[in-house]
Amino acid sequence: MNQPTTTGDATPATMRAVVVTRTGGLDALEMKDVPVPVRKPGWVRIKVKAFGVNESEVTTRKGESSPDVTYPRIPGIEGVGVVDEADKDSGLRPGQQVATMMGGMGRSYDGAYAQYVTVPAGQVIPFETGLPWEVVGALPEMFQTAYGSLTTGLDLKAGQTLLIRGGTSTVGLSAATIAKDLGATVLSTTRSPERAGELRAAGVDHSLVDNGTIAEQARELVPDGVDAALELVGCSVLADTLNAVRRHGIVCFTGALAGQWTIPDFTPFMIPFGVRLTSYGGQAADLPADVFAHQLQAIAAGRLTVPIAKVYHGLEQVRDAQADLESGTTPGKHVVVLDD
């Protein structure tokens, strides 16, 4: 593998990166030598240590993303690493552990499939932990989405009941562990009965086999309906999820694993009377540094479980990671670690 050329200081002039110059299959993920990104004022340059591989990046590679994605593009909507360079008044120092995610990263500007990435300072979360990079690298987008859905979306409280529709997804598993840490009772769904063990390992109290309708099953356990529901499967099952929730309860629409994002001929009267429907699609700022620190401490203490499918070493294995993600055979997060 080609080594980066250096400018004579600690930061090299070039770096290795995975670049999508044309859309298509796995061969559209090309290894290239590219210039290390120049940091703009108000931005932070991060030396990448690990990143999660997400469906969004597969969509970018295939050319199925929204118009804000331009090419050529280095994908990667999240990453963890250490500060390489930042404004002196940013409160960030070189070598400090940080996480970043979303905000156009890997879409409208280059992302984390590289040795270095630059991002706006406002979407950088500093932290301190002794956890390995492969564990921390699995967290940012997954935990931000789960935590934001439970708090901003559902305002979940201790003692409440939560239904997670799409429970064996990475966000679903993360939401279960966070909800249990908050003190909720968790019901969660899977389409495969043999995967109920994964839900139990995440702390789920009641696993439900999803055959397309689960409202009746949920009400057998909670006759008046659950307090809150996190919808990750999509619009194809939303009406059924709404029927599982009590009057004045809340459903938060966060994902569409089944691929359906819209409802033909939608009428508000499909929402049961008194049930509230909201959505969530937040940013890094929705995961405050103190909350992320609490989650890291909870992982270290064994209270939170990180669903990691497989760890890959080096940018050369990004194609393998995306292939495994698309196959869907291994539950959990696929994480790439950049070994020095």
Short mmCIF file of C-alpha atoms in Angstrom, two decimals, residues 25-139:
data_model
loop_
_atom_site.label_atom_id
_atom_site.label_comp_id
_atom_site.label_asym_id
_atom_site.label_seq_id
_atom_site.Cartn_x
_atom_site.Cartn_y
_atom_site.Cartn_z
CA GLY A 25 -21.75 -1.73 -7.38
CA LEU A 26 -19.04 -2.45 -4.85
CA ASP A 27 -16.38 -1.73 -7.47
CA ALA A 28 -17.50 1.93 -7.36
CA LEU A 29 -15.72 2.13 -3.98
CA GLU A 30 -12.20 3.04 -5.16
CA MET A 31 -9.06 3.31 -3.04
CA LYS A 32 -7.22 6.51 -3.88
CA ASP A 33 -4.42 8.78 -2.70
CA VAL A 34 -5.94 12.21 -2.18
CA PRO A 35 -4.80 15.45 -0.51
CA VAL A 36 -5.40 15.70 3.22
CA PRO A 37 -8.36 18.10 3.55
CA VAL A 38 -7.52 21.69 4.40
CA ARG A 39 -9.38 22.87 7.47
CA LYS A 40 -11.58 25.94 7.12
CA PRO A 41 -12.12 28.40 9.98
CA GLY A 42 -14.79 27.06 12.30
CA TRP A 43 -14.08 23.50 11.22
CA VAL A 44 -12.09 20.68 12.86
CA ARG A 45 -9.74 18.22 11.18
CA ILE A 46 -9.94 14.76 12.70
CA LYS A 47 -7.56 11.84 12.31
CA VAL A 48 -10.01 8.99 11.82
CA LYS A 49 -9.62 5.92 14.02
CA ALA A 50 -12.86 4.07 13.24
CA PHE A 51 -16.24 4.49 11.56
CA GLY A 52 -19.49 2.63 11.23
CA VAL A 53 -20.80 1.49 7.85
CA ASN A 54 -24.40 2.53 7.18
CA GLU A 55 -27.21 1.98 4.71
CA SER A 56 -26.93 5.67 3.80
CA GLU A 57 -23.44 5.06 2.39
CA VAL A 58 -24.67 2.11 0.34
CA THR A 59 -27.36 4.40 -1.07
CA THR A 60 -24.72 7.03 -1.88
CA ARG A 61 -22.60 4.46 -3.68
CA LYS A 62 -25.59 3.30 -5.74
CA GLY A 63 -26.59 6.84 -6.67
CA GLU A 64 -29.95 6.58 -4.93
CA SER A 65 -29.43 9.43 -2.46
CA SER A 66 -31.11 12.83 -2.41
CA PRO A 67 -29.83 15.68 -4.64
CA ASP A 68 -27.56 17.04 -1.88
CA VAL A 69 -25.11 14.20 -2.64
CA THR A 70 -22.55 15.16 -5.28
CA TYR A 71 -19.68 13.21 -6.84
CA PRO A 72 -16.83 12.49 -6.58
CA ARG A 73 -17.44 11.90 -2.91
CA ILE A 74 -15.71 10.25 0.04
CA PRO A 75 -18.63 8.56 1.87
CA GLY A 76 -19.03 8.12 5.60
CA ILE A 77 -21.71 9.83 7.69
CA GLU A 78 -19.98 9.20 11.02
CA GLY A 79 -16.56 8.65 12.53
CA VAL A 80 -14.47 8.71 15.70
CA GLY A 81 -10.86 9.67 16.14
CA VAL A 82 -8.61 12.36 17.55
CA VAL A 83 -8.41 16.09 16.84
CA ASP A 84 -5.63 16.91 14.38
CA GLU A 85 -6.28 20.64 14.07
CA ALA A 86 -8.91 23.08 15.37
CA ASP A 87 -9.42 26.77 16.04
CA LYS A 88 -7.69 27.85 19.23
CA ASP A 89 -10.97 29.15 20.66
CA SER A 90 -12.91 25.98 19.82
CA GLY A 91 -12.22 24.31 23.15
CA LEU A 92 -10.75 21.35 21.28
CA ARG A 93 -7.08 20.35 21.50
CA PRO A 94 -4.91 18.14 19.27
CA GLY A 95 -5.04 14.50 20.33
CA GLN A 96 -8.43 14.82 22.03
CA GLN A 97 -10.89 11.96 21.43
CA VAL A 98 -13.92 13.07 19.42
CA ALA A 99 -16.92 11.74 17.56
CA THR A 100 -18.81 13.30 14.65
CA MET A 101 -21.80 12.45 12.47
CA MET A 102 -24.44 13.66 10.03
CA GLY A 103 -24.81 17.30 8.98
CA GLY A 104 -24.04 16.60 5.32
CA MET A 105 -20.94 14.57 6.16
CA GLY A 106 -20.22 12.02 3.42
CA ARG A 107 -22.98 13.53 1.32
CA SER A 108 -22.56 17.22 0.53
CA TYR A 109 -18.94 17.19 1.74
CA ASP A 110 -16.39 14.41 2.19
CA GLY A 111 -16.87 11.94 5.01
CA ALA A 112 -15.06 9.46 7.21
CA TYR A 113 -14.00 6.73 4.73
CA ALA A 114 -10.52 8.26 4.91
CA GLN A 115 -7.54 8.78 7.18
CA TYR A 116 -8.59 12.39 7.86
CA VAL A 117 -11.90 14.25 7.73
CA THR A 118 -12.89 17.89 8.29
CA VAL A 119 -16.25 18.79 9.81
CA PRO A 120 -17.92 21.87 11.35
CA ALA A 121 -16.95 22.30 15.01
CA GLY A 122 -20.62 22.29 16.00
CA GLN A 123 -20.99 18.63 15.15
CA VAL A 124 -17.95 17.42 17.08
CA ILE A 125 -18.55 15.60 20.37
CA PRO A 126 -15.50 15.34 22.66
CA PHE A 127 -15.19 12.36 24.99
CA GLU A 128 -12.75 10.41 27.12
CA THR A 129 -12.86 6.62 27.29
CA GLY A 130 -10.66 3.56 27.49
CA LEU A 131 -13.05 1.55 25.33
CA PRO A 132 -11.52 0.18 22.11
CA TRP A 133 -12.00 2.16 18.91
CA GLU A 134 -14.12 -0.58 17.34
CA VAL A 135 -16.68 -0.16 20.14
CA VAL A 136 -16.73 3.64 20.07
CA GLY A 137 -16.79 3.61 16.27
CA ALA A 138 -20.10 1.74 16.31
CA LEU A 139 -21.86 4.35 18.39
#
